[in-house]
Structures are given as structure tokens and as C-alpha cells.
Amino acid sequence: MKSISSDAAGWRWDHSYVSLPGLMFERSRPVPVREPGLAIFNVRLAAELGLDAEEILRGGAARIFAGNEIPEGADPIAQAYAGHQFGHFTGLGDGRAILLGEHVTPDGKRYDIQLKGSGRTAYSRGGDGRAALGPMLREYIISEAMHALGIPTTRSLAVATTGEAVMRSETLPGAVLTRVAASHIRVGTFQWAAAHEDHAALLALADYTRQRHFPEIPENDSRHFAFFEAVLDRQASLIAKWLHVGFIHGVMNTDNMALSGESIDYGPCAFMDAYDPATVFSSIDRHGRYAYGQQPSIARWNLARLAEAMLPLLDKDSKTAVDLANEALGSFEGRFQAYWLHGMRNKLGLRTAHADDAMLVQEFLDLMQANHMDFTQSFRALSHAEAIKECPFPHGDLLAWHGRWRDRLDKEKSELSEIARHMKSHNPAVIPRNHKVEEALAAATDHGDLEVMHRLLAALANPFNDEAPLEYTAPPPPSERVYQTFCGT
Ligand code: AMP
Ligand code: MG
């Protein structure tokens, strides 16, 4: 193994992705901005990465995170990828992002360090390569909240301001997000190689991605099939986790699905307040393609696109390859259901499995929907010993359901306090509710006031906390309800 040297800030750069064929990337540099500033820096994440936060702040963090200065040892590139966007296939690529390289932590974990909003690249098409401050702070808030909720996700190390304006439907302050990811390899990355009918690139990409994210898979002839199944399994697990917390990604295009199994690319995503599987927030999702309850079937659809791209690797005989792909795809629903039910059992304090559990869960969800109840608060309301003893909800049907749930809990043979403790660790009190996120973003972008966001981030860092302030646990009053979210890219 080659040794990686670290600089004073603790950066330990390595560049494995550029060993792939040239079709997969272009060497490219961030375009310097007029006036770099530091809006926010994630000191805790820096420490987790083995970086010296103080040294980074001393050494001109704003210039580095705005892309004006490239850390020594970085080898910046823009990655190529394609994607189905709302069902339509397009060649894409990093049109406004630069991968500085891979940082390898002192304990050997490899992370992509990417600047998003860093200026035009070979893949920018008509775009300006830039990002606005609001959406970059939004990604920062949501990704860090997802992490605290225990959901695999890319992270956010910093947001830098640019001192430049970006023109959207209105003029907005520009910003650059530093994104930390297990990798940025997407379903669309495979689609890019397949669309170019470059078998060598496809094979290299598949072997590379498998070795990077699934090193446990043995190197034999069925490795590509095992890799595809492993990717599929991680997606089934990930989407179940989204559903457990009421998360709606909003833009589940194939270029926004990472093979690492991390949630990636937070645009118009949002958390549901009142439970309704048809919930859609994104202003660009006119037909509800990416509604809350659609997410499992969309994930499967995206995985079918990955399977298509990988067909030549699955078997030399195309009929056999299609059969293999269908075999794996056919297992998605069962895998998803198993992950979903496991998590839902945890939310209801059930640590053993009984035949009617899925029905018990579904009945509660149906009652929540019929009574327009808040998803997060309803589960949390049940997570107290007193609420297990006595139904906290006023409606008659819920009372009857509560009785059935209590009967089921008797089979657990656990103390109420123990069940409540378990439930509290699976039912968050705090999620990034849209009205609180919007409030924090408005303060930051309209008044340069970051204090509101820092307070929100502090609450989100500790989502299972009983002492969380009511302003972060309560659903929005009708006047503050958010009905639509915008990419504002
Ligand atoms: P996203 O909606 O962020 O997932 O982006 C979809 C695609 O559009 C990606 O290839 C981006 O790089 C590209 N893109 C988004 N915004 C811009 C922009 N302002 N300039 C250039 N490319 C962009
Ligand atoms: Mg994207």
C-alpha cells in the first residue's frame, strides 16, 4: 500500500477515480470567485475526518472552500455521468461541481471532497456552474440532520459565499458547498459508460465501484451480479429509512442515486408533517412521480436502469443477462418490505416478529392519514410509558387500535419503561421541518443572520432528545405550513 502524507491541515489526498478511463471525467478547476467568505464550517465533521479545524480556519478556509485556492495534493476533476431526469434520458456530468479528490482519513476511510457551485465545467451545458446560498445552506442543514437521524448520507463540511450574484428567477447571493461523500458514483455514472458503448470503461467502473464500496464481494465471474444485488439491497434499506422518518427526496432521478447507498443531492427535498403517502413538495414534480409513497417503486425503476447499463457484464449471453437482472430486481420488493417492517416494528416498540405486525402498522398509518395527524409527533407521542398505558389520542378508532397495540406489546414481555426507551431511540422528536428550515434560510439569505440556522442545527444534531424546544418538535401552525419547495439551483 502506498503511504499518504498529510499536510498541516490534515488533508490526506489520494486519487483513485482518475485511474478510470478518460471517458469518465475531465480535469477541471474551480473558477475563482470575487470575494470568498465562510458562511459555515462543520468543525465536528472536520474532526471526524481527521482534519485540524483550527489550522484550516487559520489557513484561509474561505479561499479553499470557495475554490479560489486548491489544497496542495488535490487533483481536481469534473465527473461524467448521464441520467434519467423525470424519466427522460440525458447526458449530464458535473456541470457545477468539482471533485478535489479523495481524502483518506487516518483510519483509512476514503471520502470524496467535492465543491458544488464552483463554476462552469465541460459538462455545464447552458448553465452558469454556480449555486445560490439558500439551496447550499439547505443541503447543509438536511444532510447533517439525516446523519444525526442515523440515515446514510453525504455530509456537508462548509458553505462559502462568493460575493457574486447568481441569476435565477430573481438575483440571489452565490455560494459553494463542500460535500463529503463515500463517493459520487451514481446510477447515471454507469448509464454514461453504457450509453457510450465503451465496454472497457463499463467494466473498469464496475470493478472499481465494487472494490470501493463492497470489498467483501469475492473476485470471481459472478462478481458483477453480486455487486448489483448488493447495490439493490442498500437502496432497499435506504428508502425504508427515508420512509421511517417521513423524508421525501423530491428528485430521485438516476443521476441522484448513489451506488454507495448514501442519500445524495438535496434539492427540493422535504419532511412530511401530516401523514399522507401522496405528499409531494417539489415545485418541479408536477405529476407526483417522486411522492413519499412512490419512492420504493421509483428506486426499483432506477435500479432497472442500472441493470440495463450493466447487462453486458452480467452475462455474455444477453438472454441469461436479462434473466439475472430480473431475478435480482424481483427481490427488491421483498427486501424493501423486510427493512421497512423491521424499522416500523422498532417505531412501535416491537423487537420480536409476529404475523400480524404489518397489519397493525398499516392500521396506525391509515388512521393517521384519515385524521390528518402529524407523522413524527404521532409516533413520538406513543413513545412514553404513560402513552403506552393510556391512549394519547382522542379519537375512538385510535383508542381501539391502541388496545390492539397494547395486546401485541404484551407478547414482548418487556417493561413499559424499556419499550418506551426503545421507541424513543427510533422515533425522532426533532426533524428539519420545512417551516423551520425556511425560517433559518430566510434569516441567513435576507438578513445575513446565521444565528437562527445555528440554533436549528443544534436541535437537529440531537433528534431523539426529550428536552428539545417545542418550536422544533411542533408541527407548523396553519399560517406557517410550507406547501412547495423549490430547487432554486
Ligand atoms: P441537480 O439538479 O443538481 O441534480 O443537477 C442536474 C444536472 O444539472 C447536473 O448535471 C448538474 O451538474 C447540472 N446543473 C445544475 N445546475 C447547474 C448550473 N447552474 N450550471 C451548470 N450545470 C448545472
Ligand atoms: Mg444531481
Short mmCIF file of C-alpha atoms and ligand atoms in Angstrom, two decimals:
data_model
loop_
_atom_site.label_atom_id
_atom_site.label_comp_id
_atom_site.label_asym_id
_atom_site.label_seq_id
_atom_site.Cartn_x
_atom_site.Cartn_y
_atom_site.Cartn_z
CA MET A 1 0.00 0.00 0.00
CA LYS A 2 1.28 3.43 -0.83
CA SER A 3 1.59 5.79 2.07
CA ILE A 4 -0.35 9.04 2.04
CA SER A 5 1.23 12.09 3.56
CA SER A 6 -0.84 14.64 5.38
CA ASP A 7 -0.34 18.40 5.34
CA ALA A 8 -0.65 20.75 8.32
CA ALA A 9 -4.45 20.87 7.96
CA GLY A 10 -4.60 17.08 7.92
CA TRP A 11 -5.64 16.64 4.28
CA ARG A 12 -4.50 13.25 3.05
CA TRP A 13 -5.22 13.24 -0.68
CA ASP A 14 -5.40 10.23 -2.89
CA HIS A 15 -6.83 9.95 -6.39
CA SER A 16 -8.16 6.55 -7.33
CA TYR A 17 -11.02 7.71 -9.57
CA VAL A 18 -8.65 9.17 -12.17
CA SER A 19 -7.30 5.66 -12.77
CA LEU A 20 -10.55 5.03 -14.70
CA PRO A 21 -10.67 5.57 -18.47
CA GLY A 22 -10.70 9.20 -19.60
CA LEU A 23 -14.30 8.90 -20.80
CA MET A 24 -15.37 9.10 -17.15
CA PHE A 25 -14.03 12.57 -16.22
CA GLU A 26 -12.34 15.78 -17.34
CA ARG A 27 -9.55 17.50 -15.47
CA SER A 28 -11.07 20.80 -14.46
CA ARG A 29 -10.58 23.52 -11.87
CA PRO A 30 -12.94 25.59 -9.76
CA VAL A 31 -13.45 29.06 -11.20
CA PRO A 32 -12.25 31.61 -8.59
CA VAL A 33 -14.94 33.81 -7.07
CA ARG A 34 -14.81 37.54 -6.43
CA GLU A 35 -14.92 37.65 -2.66
CA PRO A 36 -14.64 34.38 -0.74
CA GLY A 37 -16.35 34.30 2.65
CA LEU A 38 -17.11 31.49 5.06
CA ALA A 39 -20.82 31.12 5.89
CA ILE A 40 -20.49 27.94 7.92
CA PHE A 41 -17.84 25.35 8.70
CA ASN A 42 -18.57 21.95 10.22
CA VAL A 43 -15.98 21.69 12.98
CA ARG A 44 -17.30 18.35 14.22
CA LEU A 45 -17.20 16.75 10.77
CA ALA A 46 -13.69 18.13 10.24
CA ALA A 47 -12.60 16.32 13.39
CA GLU A 48 -14.29 13.09 12.25
CA LEU A 49 -12.32 13.34 9.02
CA GLY A 50 -9.05 13.78 10.91
CA LEU A 51 -8.72 17.39 9.81
CA ASP A 52 -7.34 20.13 12.03
CA ALA A 53 -10.19 22.64 12.11
CA GLU A 54 -8.13 25.38 13.71
CA GLU A 55 -5.39 25.01 11.15
CA ILE A 56 -7.95 25.09 8.32
CA LEU A 57 -9.51 28.26 9.73
CA ARG A 58 -6.06 29.83 10.19
CA GLY A 59 -5.03 28.87 6.67
CA GLY A 60 -7.71 30.78 4.75
CA ALA A 61 -10.68 28.42 4.86
CA ALA A 62 -12.86 30.78 2.82
CA ARG A 63 -10.43 30.72 -0.12
CA ILE A 64 -10.20 26.92 -0.06
CA PHE A 65 -13.94 26.28 0.30
CA ALA A 66 -14.81 28.89 -2.34
CA GLY A 67 -12.43 27.20 -4.77
CA ASN A 68 -10.01 30.13 -5.07
CA GLU A 69 -7.17 28.08 -3.68
CA ILE A 70 -6.61 24.39 -4.36
CA PRO A 71 -5.17 22.50 -1.38
CA GLU A 72 -1.78 21.06 -2.18
CA GLY A 73 -2.11 17.48 -3.33
CA ALA A 74 -5.64 17.85 -4.73
CA ASP A 75 -6.16 16.78 -8.37
CA PRO A 76 -9.45 18.40 -9.37
CA ILE A 77 -11.78 16.81 -11.91
CA ALA A 78 -15.36 17.02 -13.12
CA GLN A 79 -17.04 13.62 -13.29
CA ALA A 80 -19.06 12.47 -16.28
CA TYR A 81 -22.48 10.89 -15.87
CA ALA A 82 -25.83 10.59 -17.57
CA GLY A 83 -29.26 10.25 -16.05
CA HIS A 84 -32.96 9.78 -16.44
CA GLN A 85 -34.47 13.06 -15.28
CA PHE A 86 -38.19 12.60 -14.61
CA GLY A 87 -37.98 9.61 -16.91
CA HIS A 88 -36.07 11.24 -19.78
CA PHE A 89 -32.51 10.22 -20.60
CA THR A 90 -29.85 12.95 -20.81
CA GLY A 91 -26.07 13.22 -20.81
CA LEU A 92 -25.10 15.25 -17.76
CA GLY A 93 -21.91 15.34 -15.69
CA ASP A 94 -20.64 17.71 -13.02
CA GLY A 95 -21.93 20.91 -14.57
CA ARG A 96 -21.30 22.91 -11.43
CA ALA A 97 -19.16 20.74 -9.23
CA ILE A 98 -15.51 19.83 -8.93
CA LEU A 99 -14.14 16.79 -7.19
CA LEU A 100 -10.96 17.96 -5.46
CA GLY A 101 -10.02 14.34 -4.85
CA GLU A 102 -10.38 11.68 -2.21
CA HIS A 103 -9.39 12.36 1.36
CA VAL A 104 -8.30 9.25 3.25
CA THR A 105 -8.85 9.55 6.99
CA PRO A 106 -6.11 8.42 9.39
CA ASP A 107 -8.18 5.25 9.99
CA GLY A 108 -8.32 4.51 6.28
CA LYS A 109 -11.79 5.65 5.24
CA ARG A 110 -11.94 7.21 1.77
CA TYR A 111 -14.17 10.24 1.12
CA ASP A 112 -14.80 12.34 -1.97
CA ILE A 113 -14.33 16.03 -1.28
CA GLN A 114 -16.44 17.95 -3.77
CA LEU A 115 -17.07 21.64 -4.29
CA LYS A 116 -20.62 22.26 -5.54
CA GLY A 117 -21.34 25.60 -7.22
CA SER A 118 -17.71 26.00 -8.24
CA GLY A 119 -18.18 27.35 -11.76
CA ARG A 120 -18.53 26.07 -15.29
CA THR A 121 -17.05 22.78 -16.50
CA ALA A 122 -17.04 20.81 -19.73
CA TYR A 123 -20.45 19.43 -18.66
CA SER A 124 -22.19 22.71 -17.83
CA ARG A 125 -24.34 22.79 -20.98
CA GLY A 126 -26.28 26.09 -20.75
CA GLY A 127 -25.76 26.54 -17.01
CA ASP A 128 -23.62 29.07 -15.17
CA GLY A 129 -21.93 26.46 -12.98
CA ARG A 130 -23.00 28.29 -9.86
CA ALA A 131 -25.25 27.72 -6.89
CA ALA A 132 -27.21 30.07 -4.64
CA LEU A 133 -26.63 30.45 -0.91
CA GLY A 134 -30.13 29.33 0.18
CA PRO A 135 -30.06 25.91 -1.54
CA MET A 136 -26.48 25.21 -0.41
CA LEU A 137 -27.34 26.01 3.22
CA ARG A 138 -30.45 23.86 2.75
CA GLU A 139 -28.33 20.89 1.66
CA TYR A 140 -26.05 21.53 4.64
CA ILE A 141 -28.97 21.50 7.10
CA ILE A 142 -30.77 18.48 5.66
CA SER A 143 -27.69 16.32 5.15
CA GLU A 144 -26.47 16.93 8.70
CA ALA A 145 -29.99 16.23 10.02
CA MET A 146 -30.14 12.95 8.08
CA HIS A 147 -26.79 11.94 9.52
CA ALA A 148 -27.97 12.63 13.07
CA LEU A 149 -31.08 10.54 12.35
CA GLY A 150 -28.80 7.62 11.51
CA ILE A 151 -29.53 7.62 7.76
CA PRO A 152 -26.63 7.06 5.33
CA THR A 153 -25.96 10.37 3.63
CA THR A 154 -23.38 12.63 2.09
CA ARG A 155 -22.21 15.25 4.59
CA SER A 156 -21.52 18.95 4.43
CA LEU A 157 -18.18 20.33 5.53
CA ALA A 158 -18.63 24.00 4.67
CA VAL A 159 -20.56 26.61 2.76
CA ALA A 160 -18.57 29.52 1.36
CA THR A 161 -20.06 32.70 -0.03
CA THR A 162 -18.76 34.08 -3.30
CA GLY A 163 -19.52 37.80 -3.23
CA GLU A 164 -21.12 37.21 -6.63
CA ALA A 165 -24.77 37.21 -7.60
CA VAL A 166 -26.42 34.32 -9.39
CA MET A 167 -29.31 34.99 -11.72
CA ARG A 168 -32.30 32.74 -11.24
CA SER A 169 -35.94 33.84 -11.29
CA GLU A 170 -34.51 36.51 -9.00
CA THR A 171 -30.96 37.63 -8.22
CA LEU A 172 -29.50 35.58 -5.37
CA PRO A 173 -26.24 35.53 -3.42
CA GLY A 174 -23.85 32.85 -4.72
CA ALA A 175 -22.29 30.08 -2.62
CA VAL A 176 -20.18 26.93 -2.81
CA LEU A 177 -20.91 23.82 -0.74
CA THR A 178 -18.14 21.41 0.25
CA ARG A 179 -19.72 17.97 0.07
CA VAL A 180 -18.21 14.88 1.64
CA ALA A 181 -19.36 11.56 0.19
CA ALA A 182 -18.40 7.89 0.25
CA SER A 183 -18.26 8.50 -3.50
CA HIS A 184 -20.21 10.36 -6.16
CA ILE A 185 -20.72 7.29 -8.33
CA ARG A 186 -24.36 7.26 -9.40
CA VAL A 187 -26.67 5.02 -11.39
CA GLY A 188 -26.12 7.67 -14.06
CA THR A 189 -22.36 7.09 -14.00
CA PHE A 190 -22.97 3.56 -15.25
CA GLN A 191 -25.52 4.84 -17.75
CA TRP A 192 -22.85 7.19 -19.15
CA ALA A 193 -20.40 4.35 -19.79
CA ALA A 194 -23.16 2.15 -21.24
CA ALA A 195 -24.50 4.91 -23.49
CA HIS A 196 -21.02 5.30 -24.98
CA GLU A 197 -20.95 1.55 -25.58
CA ASP A 198 -17.49 1.57 -24.04
CA HIS A 199 -17.22 -1.91 -22.59
CA ALA A 200 -13.75 -1.37 -21.16
CA ALA A 201 -14.92 1.75 -19.29
CA LEU A 202 -18.02 -0.04 -18.03
CA LEU A 203 -16.01 -3.00 -16.80
CA ALA A 204 -13.42 -0.76 -15.13
CA LEU A 205 -16.16 1.30 -13.47
CA ALA A 206 -17.96 -1.80 -12.17
CA ASP A 207 -14.80 -3.34 -10.74
CA TYR A 208 -13.74 -0.01 -9.26
CA THR A 209 -17.10 0.70 -7.61
CA ARG A 210 -17.40 -2.80 -6.22
CA GLN A 211 -13.91 -2.72 -4.75
CA ARG A 212 -14.53 0.71 -3.25
CA HIS A 213 -17.95 0.09 -1.72
CA PHE A 214 -18.35 -3.69 -1.47
CA PRO A 215 -14.84 -5.05 -0.90
CA GLU A 216 -16.33 -8.16 0.70
CA ILE A 217 -17.62 -9.45 -2.66
CA PRO A 218 -15.28 -12.16 -3.96
CA GLU A 219 -13.40 -11.62 -7.23
CA ASN A 220 -15.00 -14.23 -9.46
CA ASP A 221 -17.19 -14.47 -12.57
CA SER A 222 -20.39 -13.71 -10.70
CA ARG A 223 -18.94 -10.59 -9.05
CA HIS A 224 -20.97 -8.15 -11.15
CA PHE A 225 -24.21 -9.89 -10.27
CA ALA A 226 -23.29 -9.94 -6.58
CA PHE A 227 -22.38 -6.26 -6.84
CA PHE A 228 -25.71 -5.37 -8.45
CA GLU A 229 -27.60 -7.28 -5.76
CA ALA A 230 -25.61 -5.54 -3.04
CA VAL A 231 -26.37 -2.10 -4.52
CA LEU A 232 -30.04 -3.05 -4.74
CA ASP A 233 -30.07 -4.23 -1.14
CA ARG A 234 -28.55 -0.98 0.13
CA GLN A 235 -31.14 1.03 -1.77
CA ALA A 236 -33.96 -1.08 -0.31
CA SER A 237 -32.57 -0.37 3.15
CA LEU A 238 -32.04 3.33 2.45
CA ILE A 239 -35.51 4.01 1.07
CA ALA A 240 -37.05 2.18 4.05
CA LYS A 241 -35.10 4.51 6.36
CA TRP A 242 -36.41 7.53 4.45
CA LEU A 243 -39.96 6.33 4.92
CA HIS A 244 -39.41 5.77 8.63
CA VAL A 245 -38.71 9.47 9.15
CA GLY A 246 -41.11 10.90 6.57
CA PHE A 247 -38.40 12.02 4.17
CA ILE A 248 -39.23 12.88 0.57
CA HIS A 249 -36.18 13.25 -1.68
CA GLY A 250 -38.07 15.09 -4.38
CA VAL A 251 -35.73 14.45 -7.34
CA MET A 252 -34.99 10.74 -7.47
CA ASN A 253 -33.51 10.94 -10.96
CA THR A 254 -30.99 8.22 -11.77
CA ASP A 255 -28.18 10.78 -11.53
CA ASN A 256 -29.23 11.45 -7.94
CA MET A 257 -28.97 7.85 -6.71
CA ALA A 258 -25.55 6.95 -5.31
CA LEU A 259 -24.29 3.37 -5.53
CA SER A 260 -22.68 3.71 -2.11
CA GLY A 261 -26.19 3.68 -0.63
CA GLU A 262 -25.93 7.22 0.71
CA SER A 263 -28.69 9.76 0.23
CA ILE A 264 -27.36 12.37 -2.16
CA ASP A 265 -28.29 15.68 -3.80
CA TYR A 266 -30.66 17.51 -1.55
CA GLY A 267 -32.69 19.83 -3.73
CA PRO A 268 -36.37 20.34 -3.10
CA CYS A 269 -36.46 17.50 -0.57
CA ALA A 270 -38.64 17.83 2.50
CA PHE A 271 -40.00 16.06 5.55
CA MET A 272 -43.70 15.32 5.68
CA ASP A 273 -45.74 16.84 8.51
CA ALA A 274 -49.23 15.26 8.39
CA TYR A 275 -49.08 11.66 7.16
CA ASP A 276 -50.20 11.21 3.56
CA PRO A 277 -48.33 8.89 1.19
CA ALA A 278 -49.24 11.13 -1.77
CA THR A 279 -47.29 14.05 -0.29
CA VAL A 280 -45.18 15.97 -2.81
CA PHE A 281 -43.38 19.23 -2.09
CA SER A 282 -41.18 19.81 -5.10
CA SER A 283 -42.50 22.50 -7.41
CA ILE A 284 -40.97 20.69 -10.40
CA ASP A 285 -42.59 17.32 -9.59
CA ARG A 286 -45.91 18.12 -11.26
CA HIS A 287 -47.18 14.57 -11.54
CA GLY A 288 -46.14 13.28 -8.14
CA ARG A 289 -43.60 10.91 -9.67
CA TYR A 290 -41.44 11.26 -6.55
CA ALA A 291 -44.19 11.43 -3.90
CA TYR A 292 -43.43 9.98 -0.45
CA GLY A 293 -45.16 6.66 -1.10
CA GLN A 294 -43.77 6.33 -4.65
CA GLN A 295 -40.15 6.22 -3.51
CA PRO A 296 -39.76 2.42 -3.25
CA SER A 297 -41.11 1.83 -6.76
CA ILE A 298 -39.02 4.67 -8.18
CA ALA A 299 -35.91 3.21 -6.55
CA ARG A 300 -36.71 -0.10 -8.23
CA TRP A 301 -37.22 1.69 -11.55
CA ASN A 302 -33.84 3.39 -11.18
CA LEU A 303 -32.22 0.05 -10.34
CA ALA A 304 -33.72 -1.40 -13.51
CA ARG A 305 -31.89 1.36 -15.42
CA LEU A 306 -28.68 0.35 -13.62
CA ALA A 307 -29.32 -3.28 -14.54
CA GLU A 308 -29.80 -2.29 -18.18
CA ALA A 309 -26.49 -0.47 -18.16
CA MET A 310 -24.78 -3.47 -16.55
CA LEU A 311 -26.33 -6.16 -18.78
CA PRO A 312 -23.16 -6.79 -20.82
CA LEU A 313 -21.33 -7.50 -17.55
CA LEU A 314 -23.92 -9.83 -16.06
CA ASP A 315 -23.51 -12.46 -18.74
CA LYS A 316 -22.12 -12.80 -22.27
CA ASP A 317 -25.44 -14.28 -23.35
CA SER A 318 -27.94 -11.43 -23.39
CA LYS A 319 -30.95 -13.63 -22.52
CA THR A 320 -29.13 -15.02 -19.46
CA ALA A 321 -28.11 -11.47 -18.50
CA VAL A 322 -31.71 -10.26 -18.63
CA ASP A 323 -32.86 -13.25 -16.55
CA LEU A 324 -30.23 -12.48 -13.92
CA ALA A 325 -31.19 -8.81 -13.83
CA ASN A 326 -34.86 -9.71 -13.42
CA GLU A 327 -34.07 -12.19 -10.69
CA ALA A 328 -32.32 -9.51 -8.66
CA LEU A 329 -34.90 -6.81 -9.43
CA GLY A 330 -37.63 -9.22 -8.43
CA SER A 331 -36.15 -9.40 -4.95
CA PHE A 332 -36.35 -5.65 -4.39
CA GLU A 333 -39.91 -5.52 -3.10
CA GLY A 334 -39.34 -8.30 -0.56
CA ARG A 335 -36.09 -6.78 0.66
CA PHE A 336 -37.66 -3.34 0.95
CA GLN A 337 -40.68 -4.74 2.82
CA ALA A 338 -38.43 -6.57 5.28
CA TYR A 339 -36.37 -3.44 6.02
CA TRP A 340 -39.49 -1.31 6.21
CA LEU A 341 -41.30 -3.64 8.59
CA HIS A 342 -38.23 -4.08 10.78
CA GLY A 343 -37.96 -0.30 11.21
CA MET A 344 -41.69 0.12 11.72
CA ARG A 345 -41.65 -2.57 14.39
CA ASN A 346 -38.92 -0.59 16.16
CA LYS A 347 -41.06 2.53 15.94
CA LEU A 348 -43.88 0.66 17.70
CA GLY A 349 -41.61 -0.89 20.31
CA LEU A 350 -41.75 -4.39 18.83
CA ARG A 351 -38.50 -6.29 18.97
CA THR A 352 -39.97 -9.67 18.13
CA ALA A 353 -41.78 -10.54 14.90
CA HIS A 354 -45.41 -11.68 14.74
CA ALA A 355 -47.54 -12.41 11.71
CA ASP A 356 -49.99 -9.53 12.09
CA ASP A 357 -47.42 -6.80 12.73
CA ALA A 358 -47.57 -5.36 9.21
CA MET A 359 -51.33 -5.01 9.56
CA LEU A 360 -51.00 -3.30 12.94
CA VAL A 361 -48.56 -0.79 11.44
CA GLN A 362 -50.75 -0.18 8.39
CA GLU A 363 -53.83 0.39 10.54
CA PHE A 364 -52.00 3.08 12.51
CA LEU A 365 -50.80 4.75 9.31
CA ASP A 366 -54.31 4.67 7.85
CA LEU A 367 -55.72 6.26 11.00
CA MET A 368 -53.02 8.92 10.94
CA GLN A 369 -53.91 9.70 7.34
CA ALA A 370 -57.67 9.77 7.93
CA ASN A 371 -57.23 12.10 10.91
CA HIS A 372 -54.53 14.31 9.29
CA MET A 373 -52.15 13.51 12.12
CA ASP A 374 -48.53 14.57 12.20
CA PHE A 375 -46.30 11.59 11.29
CA THR A 376 -43.33 12.43 13.52
CA GLN A 377 -45.28 13.66 16.50
CA SER A 378 -47.76 10.76 16.48
CA PHE A 379 -45.02 8.14 16.77
CA ARG A 380 -43.20 10.21 19.36
CA ALA A 381 -46.42 10.70 21.34
CA LEU A 382 -46.68 6.92 21.72
CA SER A 383 -43.09 6.64 22.94
CA HIS A 384 -43.75 7.27 26.63
CA ALA A 385 -44.65 4.73 29.29
CA GLU A 386 -47.83 6.72 30.14
CA ALA A 387 -48.87 6.77 26.47
CA ILE A 388 -48.38 3.02 26.24
CA LYS A 389 -50.65 2.59 29.25
CA GLU A 390 -53.25 5.09 28.14
CA CYS A 391 -54.01 6.15 24.57
CA PRO A 392 -52.75 9.70 23.99
CA PHE A 393 -55.10 10.24 21.02
CA PRO A 394 -58.71 11.33 21.47
CA HIS A 395 -60.42 9.55 18.52
CA GLY A 396 -62.43 6.37 19.04
CA ASP A 397 -60.82 4.37 16.23
CA LEU A 398 -57.39 5.19 17.60
CA LEU A 399 -58.48 4.03 21.02
CA ALA A 400 -59.42 0.65 19.56
CA TRP A 401 -56.12 0.47 17.67
CA HIS A 402 -54.25 1.38 20.85
CA GLY A 403 -55.90 -1.57 22.59
CA ARG A 404 -54.73 -3.96 19.84
CA TRP A 405 -51.23 -2.49 20.05
CA ARG A 406 -51.19 -2.97 23.84
CA ASP A 407 -52.23 -6.60 23.41
CA ARG A 408 -49.40 -7.05 20.93
CA LEU A 409 -46.93 -5.38 23.32
CA ASP A 410 -47.86 -7.93 25.99
CA LYS A 411 -46.17 -10.56 23.81
CA GLU A 412 -42.89 -8.58 24.04
CA LYS A 413 -42.56 -9.46 27.73
CA SER A 414 -40.65 -6.20 28.33
CA GLU A 415 -41.05 -3.50 30.93
CA LEU A 416 -43.03 -0.47 29.72
CA SER A 417 -40.10 1.77 30.54
CA GLU A 418 -37.85 -0.41 28.42
CA ILE A 419 -40.29 -0.35 25.48
CA ALA A 420 -40.59 3.43 25.79
CA ARG A 421 -36.83 3.83 25.83
CA HIS A 422 -36.53 1.68 22.70
CA MET A 423 -39.27 3.64 20.92
CA LYS A 424 -37.70 6.97 21.81
CA SER A 425 -34.48 5.90 20.14
CA HIS A 426 -36.39 5.12 16.92
CA ASN A 427 -38.94 7.94 16.84
CA PRO A 428 -37.27 11.33 16.49
CA ALA A 429 -38.71 14.31 18.31
CA VAL A 430 -36.90 16.73 16.01
CA ILE A 431 -36.84 16.64 12.21
CA PRO A 432 -35.94 19.51 9.88
CA ARG A 433 -39.47 20.73 9.43
CA ASN A 434 -39.92 22.83 6.32
CA HIS A 435 -41.16 25.94 8.08
CA LYS A 436 -38.14 25.91 10.42
CA VAL A 437 -35.72 25.31 7.54
CA GLU A 438 -37.30 28.12 5.52
CA GLU A 439 -37.15 30.42 8.55
CA ALA A 440 -33.43 29.71 9.02
CA LEU A 441 -32.68 30.20 5.32
CA ALA A 442 -34.63 33.46 5.14
CA ALA A 443 -32.71 34.86 8.11
CA ALA A 444 -29.40 33.83 6.55
CA THR A 445 -30.02 34.99 2.99
CA ASP A 446 -32.20 38.06 3.60
CA HIS A 447 -30.52 39.46 6.71
CA GLY A 448 -27.14 37.75 6.91
CA ASP A 449 -28.27 36.35 10.27
CA LEU A 450 -26.88 32.83 10.73
CA GLU A 451 -27.92 32.53 14.37
CA VAL A 452 -31.35 31.06 13.53
CA MET A 453 -29.67 28.35 11.45
CA HIS A 454 -27.13 27.54 14.17
CA ARG A 455 -29.93 27.07 16.70
CA LEU A 456 -31.81 24.83 14.27
CA LEU A 457 -28.66 22.80 13.58
CA ALA A 458 -28.08 22.35 17.31
CA ALA A 459 -31.60 20.93 17.74
CA LEU A 460 -31.23 18.69 14.68
CA ALA A 461 -27.93 17.29 15.95
CA ASN A 462 -29.82 15.63 18.81
CA PRO A 463 -33.10 14.44 17.26
CA PHE A 464 -34.10 11.85 19.87
CA ASN A 465 -33.94 14.35 22.71
CA ASP A 466 -36.90 14.64 25.10
CA GLU A 467 -35.85 18.15 26.09
CA ALA A 468 -35.89 19.57 22.55
CA PRO A 469 -37.56 23.00 22.47
CA LEU A 470 -41.21 22.92 21.39
CA GLU A 471 -40.51 25.22 18.44
CA TYR A 472 -38.56 22.35 16.80
CA THR A 473 -40.85 19.47 17.73
CA ALA A 474 -44.25 21.03 16.98
CA PRO A 475 -45.86 20.80 13.55
CA PRO A 476 -46.27 24.13 11.78
CA PRO A 477 -49.27 26.30 12.64
CA PRO A 478 -51.52 26.57 9.54
CA SER A 479 -50.13 30.03 8.77
CA GLU A 480 -46.56 28.70 8.51
CA ARG A 481 -47.25 25.49 6.61
CA VAL A 482 -44.99 25.04 3.59
CA TYR A 483 -46.71 23.54 0.57
CA GLN A 484 -43.96 23.74 -2.03
CA THR A 485 -40.20 23.59 -2.12
CA PHE A 486 -38.01 24.86 -4.94
CA CYS A 487 -34.70 23.69 -6.34
CA GLY A 488 -33.58 27.26 -6.89
CA THR A 489 -30.50 25.73 -8.50
P1 AMP B 1 -29.12 18.60 -9.98
O1 AMP B 1 -30.49 19.11 -10.26
O2 AMP B 1 -28.34 19.46 -9.03
O3 AMP B 1 -29.09 17.15 -9.62
O4 AMP B 1 -28.34 18.74 -11.36
C1 AMP B 1 -28.67 18.04 -12.52
C2 AMP B 1 -27.63 18.30 -13.56
O5 AMP B 1 -27.65 19.66 -13.97
C3 AMP B 1 -26.21 18.01 -13.13
O6 AMP B 1 -25.51 17.52 -14.24
C4 AMP B 1 -25.70 19.37 -12.73
O7 AMP B 1 -24.30 19.45 -12.82
C5 AMP B 1 -26.38 20.26 -13.75
N1 AMP B 1 -26.57 21.62 -13.24
C6 AMP B 1 -27.44 22.02 -12.29
N2 AMP B 1 -27.34 23.35 -12.09
C7 AMP B 1 -26.38 23.80 -12.91
C8 AMP B 1 -25.80 25.08 -13.19
N3 AMP B 1 -26.21 26.18 -12.52
N4 AMP B 1 -24.83 25.15 -14.11
C9 AMP B 1 -24.42 24.06 -14.77
N5 AMP B 1 -24.92 22.84 -14.58
C10 AMP B 1 -25.89 22.69 -13.66
MG MG B 2 -27.81 15.82 -9.16
#
